Amino acid sequence: MPATAESVSPLIITAALTGAEVTREQQPALPITPDEIAEAAAECAAAGAAMVHVHARLPDGSSTQDPRVYAEIIAKVRARCDVIVQVSTGGAVGMTAQERIAPVRLGPEMATLSMGSVNFGEDVFLNTPADMRHFLDTMRAEGVMPEFEIFDSGMLSTLNRWVKRGIVAPSPLHVDLVLGVAGGMPASPAALLFLVGNLPAGATWSVAGIGASQLSLGTLAIQLDGHVRVGFEDNIFFRKGELATSNAQLVSRIARIAAEHDRPLATPEQARRILRILN
Ligand code: KMH
Ligand code: ZN
């Protein structure tokens, strides 16, 4: 039976534009400066993205959590388009919690909150329980909605524990399932189905598949009524052996696949309502 307009929830596409690890050498179209990031955000918005996940870089391409750079990015994105701007508190591995939380004090609409530690390639992405609580408390104080980042099933167990203990309410609660990090859960349909089946009741979710799984897991999320994150942070290729030409190219492809599945795209305003962003 074809889906009815009432039964289909609009798809929120998030564009993770830059990340902390990808270099210009790997992806020549990587947006680095605030102007480049704002331009990429506007292109992605035009292609159907309702949200951008941003990391800041210094002019030499190195990662920074300097709130002045984030402030410039947020102002420039807002001047170009209406997408939800979600800042990273993950930053780059090795940064202190103090550095990582700094952009949240700018009061963006959303910020990420990783729910535990994970090996990250040859590094460790460290998120102690104390730091996680500090991030949550700071977001609350600033009126910033967290997006809980789940790289492994233990992180989802921790989030469920927080819900059970009343540390976070089960709704509104938005989760991003990041699959395929070397050290985290695999980017398999089985892993996605397991995590989705164990989310707190009422949670909204997106998937961020790393590498080639950006396409396959994104397509599955469209079918499962989830939301999708694409972009250079997670994947620099359009297909095997062919670099993507822009973040917007990746957004456009997911938008086309959503259209084939009769899944309308959420505008930024609809996304705010779906996620119940209160800021
Ligand atoms: N760069 C990674 C170590 C986030 O943005 O919240 C962590 C990360 C997660 O990118
Ligand atoms: Zn990130």
CSV table of C-alpha atoms and ligand atoms in Angstrom, one decimal:
chain,number,residue,atom,x,y,z
A,1,MET,CA,0.0,0.0,0.0
A,2,PRO,CA,1.5,3.4,-0.9
A,3,ALA,CA,2.5,5.6,2.0
A,4,THR,CA,0.1,8.4,2.8
A,5,ALA,CA,1.1,11.9,3.4
A,6,GLU,CA,0.1,11.5,7.0
A,7,SER,CA,2.2,8.4,7.6
A,8,VAL,CA,5.5,9.8,6.1
A,9,SER,CA,7.6,11.9,8.3
A,10,PRO,CA,9.8,14.4,6.5
A,11,LEU,CA,13.5,13.4,6.2
A,12,ILE,CA,16.0,15.5,7.9
A,13,ILE,CA,19.3,15.6,6.0
A,14,THR,CA,22.3,16.8,8.0
A,15,ALA,CA,25.4,17.8,6.1
A,16,ALA,CA,28.6,17.2,8.1
A,17,LEU,CA,30.7,19.6,6.1
A,18,THR,CA,34.2,19.4,7.3
A,19,GLY,CA,35.0,17.2,10.3
A,20,ALA,CA,38.2,17.3,12.2
A,21,GLU,CA,40.3,14.7,10.3
A,22,VAL,CA,39.8,15.1,6.6
A,23,THR,CA,42.5,17.1,4.8
A,24,ARG,CA,42.5,19.2,1.6
A,25,GLU,CA,45.0,16.8,0.2
A,26,GLN,CA,42.5,14.0,0.6
A,27,GLN,CA,39.5,16.0,-0.5
A,28,PRO,CA,40.3,19.2,-2.5
A,29,ALA,CA,36.7,20.6,-2.1
A,30,LEU,CA,36.8,20.4,1.7
A,31,PRO,CA,35.4,23.7,3.2
A,32,ILE,CA,37.9,25.0,5.8
A,33,THR,CA,37.4,28.8,6.3
A,34,PRO,CA,34.2,30.3,7.7
A,35,ASP,CA,33.4,31.7,4.3
A,36,GLU,CA,33.9,28.3,2.6
A,37,ILE,CA,31.8,26.5,5.3
A,38,ALA,CA,29.0,29.1,4.9
A,39,GLU,CA,29.1,28.6,1.1
A,40,ALA,CA,29.0,24.8,1.5
A,41,ALA,CA,26.1,25.1,4.0
A,42,ALA,CA,24.1,27.3,1.6
A,43,GLU,CA,24.7,24.8,-1.3
A,44,CYS,CA,23.7,21.9,1.0
A,45,ALA,CA,20.5,23.8,2.1
A,46,ALA,CA,19.6,24.4,-1.5
A,47,ALA,CA,20.1,20.7,-2.2
A,48,GLY,CA,17.8,19.7,0.7
A,49,ALA,CA,19.8,19.7,3.9
A,50,ALA,CA,18.0,21.0,7.0
A,51,MET,CA,20.9,20.9,9.3
A,52,VAL,CA,24.7,21.3,9.2
A,53,HIS,CA,27.1,19.7,11.6
A,54,VAL,CA,30.2,22.0,11.8
A,55,HIS,CA,33.8,21.7,13.0
A,56,ALA,CA,36.0,24.8,12.9
A,57,ARG,CA,39.5,24.9,11.3
A,58,LEU,CA,42.3,27.4,11.4
A,59,PRO,CA,43.5,28.8,8.1
A,60,ASP,CA,46.3,26.2,8.0
A,61,GLY,CA,43.6,23.5,8.0
A,62,SER,CA,44.2,22.3,11.6
A,63,SER,CA,41.2,21.7,13.9
A,64,THR,CA,40.2,24.2,16.5
A,65,GLN,CA,37.4,24.6,19.0
A,66,ASP,CA,38.1,28.4,19.3
A,67,PRO,CA,34.7,29.9,19.9
A,68,ARG,CA,35.6,33.0,17.8
A,69,VAL,CA,36.0,30.8,14.7
A,70,TYR,CA,32.7,29.0,15.5
A,71,ALA,CA,31.0,32.4,16.1
A,72,GLU,CA,32.1,33.5,12.6
A,73,ILE,CA,30.9,30.2,11.1
A,74,ILE,CA,27.5,30.5,12.7
A,75,ALA,CA,27.1,34.2,11.7
A,76,LYS,CA,28.1,33.5,8.1
A,77,VAL,CA,25.9,30.4,7.8
A,78,ARG,CA,22.9,32.3,9.3
A,79,ALA,CA,23.5,35.1,6.8
A,80,ARG,CA,23.2,32.7,3.9
A,81,CYS,CA,20.5,30.2,4.9
A,82,ASP,CA,18.2,29.0,7.6
A,83,VAL,CA,19.6,25.6,8.4
A,84,ILE,CA,20.0,24.3,11.9
A,85,VAL,CA,23.6,24.8,12.9
A,86,GLN,CA,24.9,22.1,15.1
A,87,VAL,CA,28.4,22.6,16.6
A,88,SER,CA,30.8,19.8,17.4
A,89,THR,CA,31.9,19.1,21.0
A,90,GLY,CA,33.8,16.1,19.7
A,91,GLY,CA,36.5,18.3,18.2
A,92,ALA,CA,39.6,16.3,17.3
A,93,VAL,CA,41.0,13.5,19.4
A,94,GLY,CA,43.4,14.8,22.0
A,95,MET,CA,41.6,18.0,22.7
A,96,THR,CA,40.7,18.8,26.3
A,97,ALA,CA,37.0,18.7,27.5
A,98,GLN,CA,37.4,22.4,28.3
A,99,GLU,CA,38.4,23.2,24.7
A,100,ARG,CA,35.7,21.0,23.2
A,101,ILE,CA,32.8,22.5,25.2
A,102,ALA,CA,33.7,26.1,24.4
A,103,PRO,CA,31.5,26.6,21.3
A,104,VAL,CA,28.4,25.5,23.2
A,105,ARG,CA,28.7,28.8,25.2
A,106,LEU,CA,27.8,30.6,22.0
A,107,GLY,CA,24.3,29.2,22.3
A,108,PRO,CA,23.9,27.4,19.0
A,109,GLU,CA,20.7,25.5,18.3
A,110,MET,CA,22.3,22.1,18.7
A,111,ALA,CA,25.6,20.5,19.7
A,112,THR,CA,26.9,16.9,19.6
A,113,LEU,CA,27.4,14.9,22.8
A,114,SER,CA,29.3,11.6,22.4
A,115,MET,CA,28.1,9.0,24.9
A,116,GLY,CA,31.3,7.3,25.6
A,117,SER,CA,34.9,6.5,24.6
A,118,VAL,CA,35.9,4.6,21.6
A,119,ASN,CA,39.1,3.6,19.7
A,120,PHE,CA,39.2,5.9,16.7
A,121,GLY,CA,41.6,4.4,14.2
A,122,GLU,CA,44.9,4.4,16.0
A,123,ASP,CA,43.7,7.0,18.5
A,124,VAL,CA,41.3,7.0,21.4
A,125,PHE,CA,38.3,9.4,21.4
A,126,LEU,CA,38.0,9.9,25.1
A,127,ASN,CA,34.7,10.8,26.7
A,128,THR,CA,34.7,10.2,30.5
A,129,PRO,CA,31.3,10.0,32.3
A,130,ALA,CA,32.3,13.2,34.2
A,131,ASP,CA,33.0,15.1,31.0
A,132,MET,CA,29.8,13.8,29.4
A,133,ARG,CA,27.7,15.1,32.4
A,134,HIS,CA,29.6,18.4,32.2
A,135,PHE,CA,28.8,18.7,28.5
A,136,LEU,CA,25.1,17.9,29.2
A,137,ASP,CA,24.9,20.4,32.1
A,138,THR,CA,26.5,23.1,30.0
A,139,MET,CA,24.1,22.5,27.1
A,140,ARG,CA,21.2,22.7,29.5
A,141,ALA,CA,22.5,26.0,31.0
A,142,GLU,CA,22.9,27.5,27.5
A,143,GLY,CA,19.6,26.2,26.1
A,144,VAL,CA,21.4,24.0,23.5
A,145,MET,CA,19.8,20.8,22.4
A,146,PRO,CA,22.2,17.8,22.4
A,147,GLU,CA,22.4,15.3,19.6
A,148,PHE,CA,23.7,12.1,21.3
A,149,GLU,CA,26.4,10.5,19.2
A,150,ILE,CA,26.5,6.7,19.4
A,151,PHE,CA,29.5,4.9,18.0
A,152,ASP,CA,29.0,1.6,19.8
A,153,SER,CA,26.3,-0.3,21.6
A,154,GLY,CA,27.7,0.4,25.0
A,155,MET,CA,27.2,4.1,24.4
A,156,LEU,CA,23.5,3.4,23.7
A,157,SER,CA,23.3,1.5,26.9
A,158,THR,CA,24.7,4.5,28.7
A,159,LEU,CA,22.1,6.8,27.1
A,160,ASN,CA,19.3,4.3,28.1
A,161,ARG,CA,20.8,4.3,31.6
A,162,TRP,CA,20.6,8.1,31.7
A,163,VAL,CA,17.0,8.0,30.6
A,164,LYS,CA,16.1,5.4,33.2
A,165,ARG,CA,17.8,7.5,35.9
A,166,GLY,CA,16.0,10.6,34.8
A,167,ILE,CA,19.2,12.4,33.8
A,168,VAL,CA,17.7,13.0,30.3
A,169,ALA,CA,14.1,12.9,29.3
A,170,PRO,CA,13.1,10.2,26.8
A,171,SER,CA,11.6,12.9,24.6
A,172,PRO,CA,12.6,15.1,22.9
A,173,LEU,CA,15.8,13.2,22.4
A,174,HIS,CA,17.8,13.0,19.2
A,175,VAL,CA,20.4,10.4,18.5
A,176,ASP,CA,23.0,10.1,15.7
A,177,LEU,CA,24.2,6.5,15.0
A,178,VAL,CA,27.7,6.8,13.7
A,179,LEU,CA,28.6,3.4,12.2
A,180,GLY,CA,31.9,2.3,10.6
A,181,VAL,CA,34.5,4.1,12.7
A,182,ALA,CA,37.5,1.8,13.0
A,183,GLY,CA,37.0,0.8,16.7
A,184,GLY,CA,33.3,1.3,16.8
A,185,MET,CA,30.3,-0.7,15.5
A,186,PRO,CA,30.4,-1.9,11.9
A,187,ALA,CA,28.5,-0.1,9.2
A,188,SER,CA,26.2,-3.0,8.7
A,189,PRO,CA,22.4,-3.1,8.4
A,190,ALA,CA,22.3,-5.6,11.3
A,191,ALA,CA,24.2,-3.1,13.5
A,192,LEU,CA,21.8,-0.3,12.5
A,193,LEU,CA,18.7,-2.4,13.1
A,194,PHE,CA,20.1,-3.5,16.5
A,195,LEU,CA,20.7,0.1,17.6
A,196,VAL,CA,17.4,1.4,16.3
A,197,GLY,CA,15.6,-1.4,18.1
A,198,ASN,CA,17.2,-0.4,21.4
A,199,LEU,CA,16.6,3.4,21.3
A,200,PRO,CA,14.7,5.1,24.0
A,201,ALA,CA,11.0,5.1,23.1
A,202,GLY,CA,10.1,8.3,21.3
A,203,ALA,CA,13.7,9.2,20.3
A,204,THR,CA,14.4,10.5,16.8
A,205,TRP,CA,17.5,9.3,15.1
A,206,SER,CA,19.8,9.7,12.1
A,207,VAL,CA,22.6,7.5,10.8
A,208,ALA,CA,26.1,8.6,9.8
A,209,GLY,CA,27.6,5.8,7.8
A,210,ILE,CA,31.4,6.1,7.4
A,211,GLY,CA,32.9,5.7,3.9
A,212,ALA,CA,30.8,3.8,1.3
A,213,SER,CA,28.2,2.9,3.9
A,214,GLN,CA,27.1,6.6,3.9
A,215,LEU,CA,25.0,5.6,0.8
A,216,SER,CA,23.8,2.2,1.9
A,217,LEU,CA,22.9,3.0,5.5
A,218,GLY,CA,21.4,6.4,4.5
A,219,THR,CA,19.2,4.5,2.1
A,220,LEU,CA,18.2,2.1,4.8
A,221,ALA,CA,17.4,4.9,7.2
A,222,ILE,CA,15.1,6.5,4.6
A,223,GLN,CA,13.2,3.3,4.5
A,224,LEU,CA,13.2,2.9,8.4
A,225,ASP,CA,11.8,6.4,8.9
A,226,GLY,CA,15.1,7.6,10.4
A,227,HIS,CA,17.1,10.6,9.3
A,228,VAL,CA,20.4,10.8,7.4
A,229,ARG,CA,23.8,12.5,7.8
A,230,VAL,CA,26.0,12.8,4.8
A,231,GLY,CA,29.1,14.9,4.0
A,232,PHE,CA,32.9,15.0,3.9
A,233,GLU,CA,33.4,14.5,7.6
A,234,ASP,CA,32.2,10.9,7.1
A,235,ASN,CA,32.9,10.2,3.4
A,236,ILE,CA,34.8,11.9,0.7
A,237,PHE,CA,33.8,9.7,-2.2
A,238,PHE,CA,30.9,9.8,-4.5
A,239,ARG,CA,31.5,6.2,-5.6
A,240,LYS,CA,34.5,3.9,-5.4
A,241,GLY,CA,37.5,5.6,-6.8
A,242,GLU,CA,35.7,8.9,-7.6
A,243,LEU,CA,35.9,11.8,-5.1
A,244,ALA,CA,32.7,13.7,-4.5
A,245,THR,CA,32.8,17.2,-6.0
A,246,SER,CA,31.1,18.9,-3.0
A,247,ASN,CA,29.1,18.2,0.1
A,248,ALA,CA,26.0,19.3,-1.8
A,249,GLN,CA,26.5,16.5,-4.3
A,250,LEU,CA,26.2,14.0,-1.5
A,251,VAL,CA,23.1,15.8,-0.1
A,252,SER,CA,21.5,15.8,-3.6
A,253,ARG,CA,22.0,12.1,-4.0
A,254,ILE,CA,20.2,11.3,-0.7
A,255,ALA,CA,17.5,13.8,-1.6
A,256,ARG,CA,17.0,11.9,-4.9
A,257,ILE,CA,16.8,8.6,-3.1
A,258,ALA,CA,14.3,10.0,-0.6
A,259,ALA,CA,12.2,11.2,-3.5
A,260,GLU,CA,12.2,7.7,-5.0
A,261,HIS,CA,10.9,6.4,-1.6
A,262,ASP,CA,8.2,9.1,-1.4
A,263,ARG,CA,9.9,10.6,1.6
A,264,PRO,CA,9.6,14.4,1.5
A,265,LEU,CA,12.5,16.5,2.8
A,266,ALA,CA,12.2,18.4,6.0
A,267,THR,CA,12.7,22.2,5.7
A,268,PRO,CA,14.8,23.6,8.5
A,269,GLU,CA,11.5,24.8,10.2
A,270,GLN,CA,10.0,21.3,9.9
A,271,ALA,CA,13.2,19.9,11.3
A,272,ARG,CA,13.0,22.2,14.3
A,273,ARG,CA,9.5,20.9,14.9
A,274,ILE,CA,10.4,17.3,14.5
A,275,LEU,CA,13.4,17.6,16.8
A,276,ARG,CA,11.5,19.9,19.1
A,277,ILE,CA,14.4,22.4,19.3
A,278,LEU,CA,13.4,24.8,22.0
A,279,ASN,CA,16.1,27.3,21.6
B,1,KMH,N1,36.4,14.1,15.4
B,1,KMH,C1,36.0,13.0,16.1
B,1,KMH,C2,37.1,12.5,17.0
B,1,KMH,C3,31.6,15.1,17.0
B,1,KMH,O1,31.7,16.0,16.2
B,1,KMH,O2,30.9,15.3,18.0
B,1,KMH,C4,34.7,13.3,16.9
B,1,KMH,C5,33.6,13.9,16.3
B,1,KMH,C6,32.3,13.8,17.0
B,1,KMH,O3,33.7,14.4,15.2
B,2,ZN,ZN,31.9,15.8,14.0
